[in-house]
């Protein structure tokens, strides 16, 4: 049998925002979106790191408003489909209507891995507005495979035309991905997607495991640009898929050039797996906690490693950044050099 086609969903201009505190401007967005379109990237996701409507003091004020980001990308993408993300509680139906009016083709509605019910209304609105509706389960390592499958079934019942699980903490090993994607693909009859983070250096391997288990959509970012240790590295993923014979429709040389552009113009430096990113993955804590944990731990004179371990024990979620200080208040100040 011929290897199946894999659709690569590029979230450089959305997930990458976490790495720069949501400070990408219109010129940066325009240049990368044009390069990704030229390379044949089929889907480009754009927006605040936490999705449309999320710009706030709690999770970060965006330098560029949602409408400007979306229209800027849309203008230079004659071939690629434009996607965005929304989280119920941040975004509203008004935000959805505005995004679709500004050219969005695909909207992903994201919820915690056990809370698919909150996506029902928004998935219906997206379908009614004529865009493609996709459902996303965040922090998916906190649910068992059969529970994820049941949650995905609910989202499909609400109108999701594809479902995706995020390894939000970068904690999976390939066998973890295999069991979850297998359960989901057995339970639903829509495309299944996988979104990897690289805290344990496994993002590309985990993405390949997802394809072998039946996923047909993979998320990635140029140079891995994303929170913490970053995401699945786009140009590496395309190269690996090509080696295995999976068609993507992406020109490898041109997407590598787009990644070079991203490194020069979007990020202070490519993501690396430092000790903080490593413990984030081991503890199962969302990668976006890295910068606020480092800042708060330094002010308090405590080890960020200890903070992450305790946050993991408490099974914290994105949006619960206020718990960082609660954890720090339970720790004894220590030399920052004593532990990673």
Coordinates of C-alpha atoms in Angstrom, one line a residue:
X1 CA 0.0 0.0 0.0
X2 CA 1.1 3.5 -0.7
X3 CA 1.8 5.7 2.3
X4 CA -1.2 8.0 3.0
X5 CA -1.2 11.7 2.4
X6 CA -0.6 13.8 5.5
X7 CA -1.9 17.4 5.8
X8 CA 0.5 19.6 7.7
X9 CA -1.1 22.4 9.7
X10 CA 1.4 25.2 10.4
X11 CA 0.8 27.0 13.6
X12 CA 4.0 29.1 13.6
X13 CA 2.0 32.4 13.7
X14 CA -0.2 31.3 16.5
X15 CA 1.7 28.9 18.8
X16 CA 4.9 30.8 18.2
X17 CA 3.3 33.8 19.8
X18 CA 3.7 32.2 23.2
X19 CA 7.5 32.4 22.8
X20 CA 7.5 36.2 22.2
X21 CA 4.7 37.1 24.6
X22 CA 2.3 37.6 21.7
X23 CA 4.3 40.5 20.2
X24 CA 4.4 39.6 16.5
X25 CA 3.6 42.6 14.3
X26 CA 1.9 42.8 10.9
X27 CA 5.1 42.9 8.9
X28 CA 6.4 39.7 10.5
X29 CA 3.1 38.0 9.9
X30 CA 2.9 39.1 6.3
X31 CA 6.4 38.0 5.4
X32 CA 6.1 34.5 7.0
X33 CA 2.6 33.9 5.7
X34 CA 3.7 34.7 2.1
X35 CA 6.7 32.3 2.5
X36 CA 4.5 29.5 3.8
X37 CA 2.0 29.9 1.0
X38 CA 4.8 29.9 -1.6
X39 CA 6.1 26.6 0.0
X40 CA 2.8 24.9 -0.4
X41 CA 1.8 24.8 3.3
X42 CA -1.9 23.8 3.1
X43 CA -3.1 25.4 6.3
X44 CA -1.6 28.3 8.3
X45 CA -2.9 29.1 11.7
X46 CA -2.7 32.7 12.8
X47 CA -3.6 34.6 16.0
X48 CA -2.8 35.3 19.7
X49 CA -1.2 32.3 21.3
X50 CA -4.4 31.5 23.3
X51 CA -6.6 32.2 20.3
X52 CA -8.9 34.9 19.1
X53 CA -10.3 37.2 21.8
X54 CA -7.6 36.1 24.3
X55 CA -5.5 39.3 24.4
X56 CA -5.6 40.2 28.1
X57 CA -3.3 41.1 31.0
X58 CA -3.9 37.6 32.4
X59 CA -2.4 35.6 29.5
X60 CA -0.7 38.4 27.5
X61 CA -1.7 41.5 25.6
X62 CA -1.2 41.1 21.9
X63 CA 0.8 43.7 19.9
X64 CA -1.4 43.2 16.9
X65 CA -5.2 42.9 17.1
X66 CA -7.0 39.8 15.8
X67 CA -8.5 41.5 12.7
X68 CA -5.2 42.9 11.6
X69 CA -3.4 39.6 12.0
X70 CA -6.0 37.6 10.1
X71 CA -6.4 40.1 7.2
X72 CA -2.7 40.6 6.9
X73 CA -2.1 36.8 6.4
X74 CA -5.2 36.4 4.2
X75 CA -3.9 39.0 1.7
X76 CA -0.7 37.2 1.0
X77 CA -2.1 33.6 0.9
X78 CA -3.8 32.9 -2.4
X79 CA -3.3 29.1 -1.9
X80 CA -3.1 28.2 1.7
X81 CA -6.2 28.0 3.9
X82 CA -6.3 30.3 6.9
X83 CA -7.0 28.9 10.3
X84 CA -7.4 30.2 13.8
X85 CA -8.0 28.9 17.3
X86 CA -10.6 29.8 19.9
X87 CA -11.0 28.8 23.5
X88 CA -14.5 29.2 25.0
X89 CA -14.3 31.6 27.8
X90 CA -11.9 33.9 25.9
X91 CA -13.6 34.1 22.6
X92 CA -17.3 34.6 21.9
X93 CA -19.6 34.1 18.9
X94 CA -18.9 37.7 18.0
X95 CA -15.2 37.0 17.7
X96 CA -16.0 33.9 15.5
X97 CA -18.1 36.0 13.2
X98 CA -15.4 38.6 12.9
X99 CA -12.7 36.0 12.2
X100 CA -14.7 34.4 9.5
X101 CA -15.5 37.7 8.0
X102 CA -11.8 38.5 7.8
X103 CA -11.1 35.4 5.7
X104 CA -10.7 32.4 8.1
X105 CA -11.4 29.1 6.5
X106 CA -10.9 26.8 9.6
X107 CA -11.7 27.5 13.2
X108 CA -10.4 25.1 15.9
X109 CA -12.4 25.1 19.1
X110 CA -10.2 24.0 22.0
X111 CA -11.2 22.7 25.4
X112 CA -9.6 20.8 28.3
X113 CA -9.4 17.1 27.5
X114 CA -12.4 16.2 29.7
X115 CA -14.6 19.2 28.8
X116 CA -15.7 18.7 25.2
X117 CA -19.2 19.8 26.2
X118 CA -18.1 23.5 26.2
X119 CA -17.4 23.3 22.4
X120 CA -20.9 22.5 21.3
X121 CA -22.3 26.0 20.8
X122 CA -19.2 27.3 19.0
X123 CA -18.8 24.4 16.7
X124 CA -22.4 24.9 15.6
X125 CA -21.9 28.6 15.0
X126 CA -18.8 27.9 12.9
X127 CA -20.7 25.4 10.7
X128 CA -23.6 27.9 10.4
X129 CA -21.2 30.6 9.2
X130 CA -19.8 28.3 6.5
X131 CA -16.3 27.7 7.9
X132 CA -14.7 24.3 8.7
X133 CA -15.2 23.5 12.4
X134 CA -12.6 21.4 14.2
X135 CA -12.5 20.3 17.8
X136 CA -9.3 20.3 20.0
X137 CA -8.6 18.6 23.3
X138 CA -5.9 20.3 25.3
X139 CA -3.6 18.6 27.9
X140 CA -4.6 15.3 26.5
X141 CA -2.2 13.3 28.6
X142 CA -4.5 13.9 31.6
X143 CA -7.1 11.6 30.1
X144 CA -7.1 7.9 29.2
X145 CA -7.3 6.8 25.5
X146 CA -10.9 5.6 25.9
X147 CA -11.9 8.9 27.5
X148 CA -10.3 10.9 24.8
X149 CA -12.1 8.9 22.2
X150 CA -15.4 9.5 23.9
X151 CA -14.8 13.2 24.1
X152 CA -13.9 13.3 20.4
X153 CA -17.1 11.5 19.6
X154 CA -19.0 14.2 21.4
X155 CA -17.3 16.9 19.4
X156 CA -18.1 15.1 16.2
X157 CA -21.7 14.9 17.3
X158 CA -21.6 18.7 17.9
X159 CA -20.4 19.2 14.3
X160 CA -16.7 18.9 14.4
X161 CA -15.3 18.0 10.9
X162 CA -11.9 17.0 12.4
X163 CA -10.6 16.4 15.9
X164 CA -7.2 17.0 17.3
X165 CA -5.3 16.2 20.5
X166 CA -2.6 18.5 21.9
X167 CA 0.4 17.2 23.8
X168 CA 0.3 20.5 25.5
X169 CA 3.1 19.6 28.0
X170 CA 5.3 17.7 25.6
X171 CA 5.1 14.7 27.9
X172 CA 4.2 11.9 25.5
X173 CA 6.4 9.0 24.3
X174 CA 5.4 7.3 20.9
X175 CA 3.5 4.5 22.6
X176 CA 1.4 7.0 24.5
X177 CA 0.5 8.6 21.2
X178 CA -0.2 5.3 19.5
X179 CA -2.7 4.2 22.1
X180 CA -4.6 7.5 22.1
X181 CA -4.7 8.0 18.3
X182 CA -5.7 4.4 17.7
X183 CA -8.6 4.8 20.2
X184 CA -9.8 8.0 18.6
X185 CA -9.5 6.8 15.0
X186 CA -11.5 3.8 15.9
X187 CA -14.2 5.9 17.5
X188 CA -14.8 8.7 14.9
X189 CA -15.1 8.9 11.1
X190 CA -13.5 12.4 10.6
X191 CA -9.8 13.3 10.2
X192 CA -7.7 13.0 13.4
X193 CA -4.9 15.4 14.1
X194 CA -1.9 15.4 16.5
X195 CA -0.2 18.5 17.9
X196 CA 3.2 17.8 19.5
X197 CA 5.5 19.7 21.8
X198 CA 9.2 18.9 22.2
X199 CA 10.0 19.0 25.9
X200 CA 11.4 15.5 25.8
X201 CA 12.7 15.8 22.3
X202 CA 10.0 13.4 21.0
X203 CA 7.8 15.7 18.9
X204 CA 8.8 14.4 15.4
X205 CA 8.8 10.8 16.6
X206 CA 5.4 11.2 18.3
X207 CA 4.0 12.8 15.1
X208 CA 5.2 9.8 13.1
X209 CA 3.6 7.5 15.6
X210 CA 0.4 9.4 15.2
X211 CA 0.4 8.9 11.4
X212 CA 1.1 5.2 11.8
X213 CA -1.9 5.0 14.2
X214 CA -4.2 6.7 11.7
X215 CA -3.8 10.4 12.1
X216 CA -3.9 12.3 8.8
X217 CA -3.2 15.8 10.0
X218 CA -0.1 16.9 11.9
X219 CA 0.7 20.3 13.5
X220 CA 4.1 21.9 13.3
X221 CA 5.9 25.2 13.6
X222 CA 8.9 26.6 11.7
X223 CA 12.1 25.9 13.7
X224 CA 9.7 24.5 16.3
X225 CA 8.8 28.1 17.2
X226 CA 6.5 27.8 20.2
X227 CA 6.1 27.8 24.0
X228 CA 8.9 26.3 26.1
X229 CA 10.9 23.8 24.2
X230 CA 8.8 24.5 21.2
X231 CA 6.6 22.4 18.9
X232 CA 7.2 19.8 16.3
X233 CA 9.7 21.3 13.9
X234 CA 7.9 21.9 10.6
X235 CA 10.8 21.5 8.1
X236 CA 12.1 18.4 9.9
X237 CA 8.7 16.9 10.0
X238 CA 8.2 17.5 6.2
X239 CA 11.6 15.9 5.5
X240 CA 10.9 12.9 7.7
X241 CA 7.5 12.4 6.1
X242 CA 9.1 12.6 2.7
X243 CA 11.7 10.0 3.6
X244 CA 8.8 7.7 4.6
X245 CA 7.0 8.4 1.4
X246 CA 4.1 10.4 2.8
X247 CA 2.9 13.1 0.3
X248 CA 2.3 16.5 1.9
X249 CA 2.2 18.8 -1.1
X250 CA 4.9 21.0 0.6
X251 CA 8.1 21.9 -1.3
X252 CA 10.8 20.8 1.2
X253 CA 13.4 23.3 -0.1
X254 CA 11.0 26.2 0.1
X255 CA 9.6 25.3 3.5
X256 CA 13.2 25.1 4.8
X257 CA 13.7 28.7 3.4
X258 CA 10.5 29.8 5.2
X259 CA 12.0 28.3 8.4
X260 CA 15.2 30.3 7.8
X261 CA 13.1 33.4 7.5
X262 CA 11.2 32.6 10.6
X263 CA 14.4 32.2 12.6
X264 CA 15.7 35.5 11.3
X265 CA 12.6 37.6 11.7
X266 CA 10.2 36.0 14.3
X267 CA 12.3 34.7 17.2
X268 CA 15.1 35.8 19.4
X269 CA 16.5 32.3 19.1
X270 CA 15.1 28.9 18.2
X271 CA 13.6 26.9 21.1
X272 CA 15.9 24.6 23.0
X273 CA 15.3 21.9 25.6
X274 CA 16.7 23.5 28.7
X275 CA 16.2 22.1 32.2
X276 CA 13.0 24.1 32.7
X277 CA 11.4 22.8 29.5
X278 CA 12.6 19.3 30.5
X279 CA 11.0 19.3 33.9
X280 CA 7.8 20.9 32.4
X281 CA 7.5 17.8 30.1
X282 CA 8.3 15.4 32.9
X283 CA 5.8 17.0 35.2
X284 CA 3.1 17.3 32.6
X285 CA 2.7 21.0 32.9
X286 CA 1.7 23.2 29.9
X287 CA 4.8 24.6 28.1
X288 CA 3.4 28.1 28.2
X289 CA 4.0 28.2 32.0
X290 CA 7.8 28.4 31.4
X291 CA 8.3 32.2 31.3
X292 CA 5.9 33.1 34.2
X293 CA 7.4 30.3 36.3
X294 CA 11.0 31.5 35.7
X295 CA 10.1 35.1 36.4
X296 CA 8.2 34.3 39.6
X297 CA 10.8 31.8 40.9
X298 CA 13.6 34.3 40.4
X299 CA 11.8 37.0 42.3
X300 CA 11.1 34.6 45.2
X301 CA 14.5 32.9 45.2
X302 CA 13.1 29.4 44.7
X303 CA 14.0 26.6 42.2
X304 CA 11.8 26.6 39.1
X305 CA 12.3 22.9 39.0
X306 CA 10.5 22.5 42.3
X307 CA 7.7 24.9 41.1
X308 CA 7.1 22.7 38.1
X309 CA 7.1 19.5 40.0
X310 CA 4.4 20.9 42.4
X311 CA 2.4 22.4 39.5
X312 CA 2.4 18.9 37.9
X313 CA 1.3 17.3 41.1
X314 CA -1.6 19.7 41.2
X315 CA -2.5 19.0 37.5
X316 CA -2.7 22.6 36.6
X317 CA -4.1 23.8 33.3
X318 CA -3.5 26.7 31.0
X319 CA -5.3 29.7 32.4
X320 CA -4.4 28.8 36.0
X321 CA -1.2 30.8 36.0
X322 CA -2.3 32.4 39.3
X323 CA -1.5 29.1 41.0
X324 CA 2.2 29.7 40.3
X325 CA 2.4 32.1 43.2
X326 CA 0.4 29.8 45.4
X327 CA 3.0 27.1 44.8
X328 CA 5.9 29.4 45.4
X329 CA 4.5 30.5 48.7
X330 CA 4.8 26.8 49.9
X331 CA 8.5 26.5 48.9
X332 CA 11.6 27.5 50.9
X333 CA 13.9 30.0 49.2
X334 CA 17.1 28.3 48.1
X335 CA 20.1 29.0 45.9
X336 CA 19.1 29.1 42.3
X337 CA 22.3 27.2 41.5
X338 CA 21.5 24.2 43.7
X339 CA 19.2 22.5 41.2
X340 CA 18.3 22.9 37.6

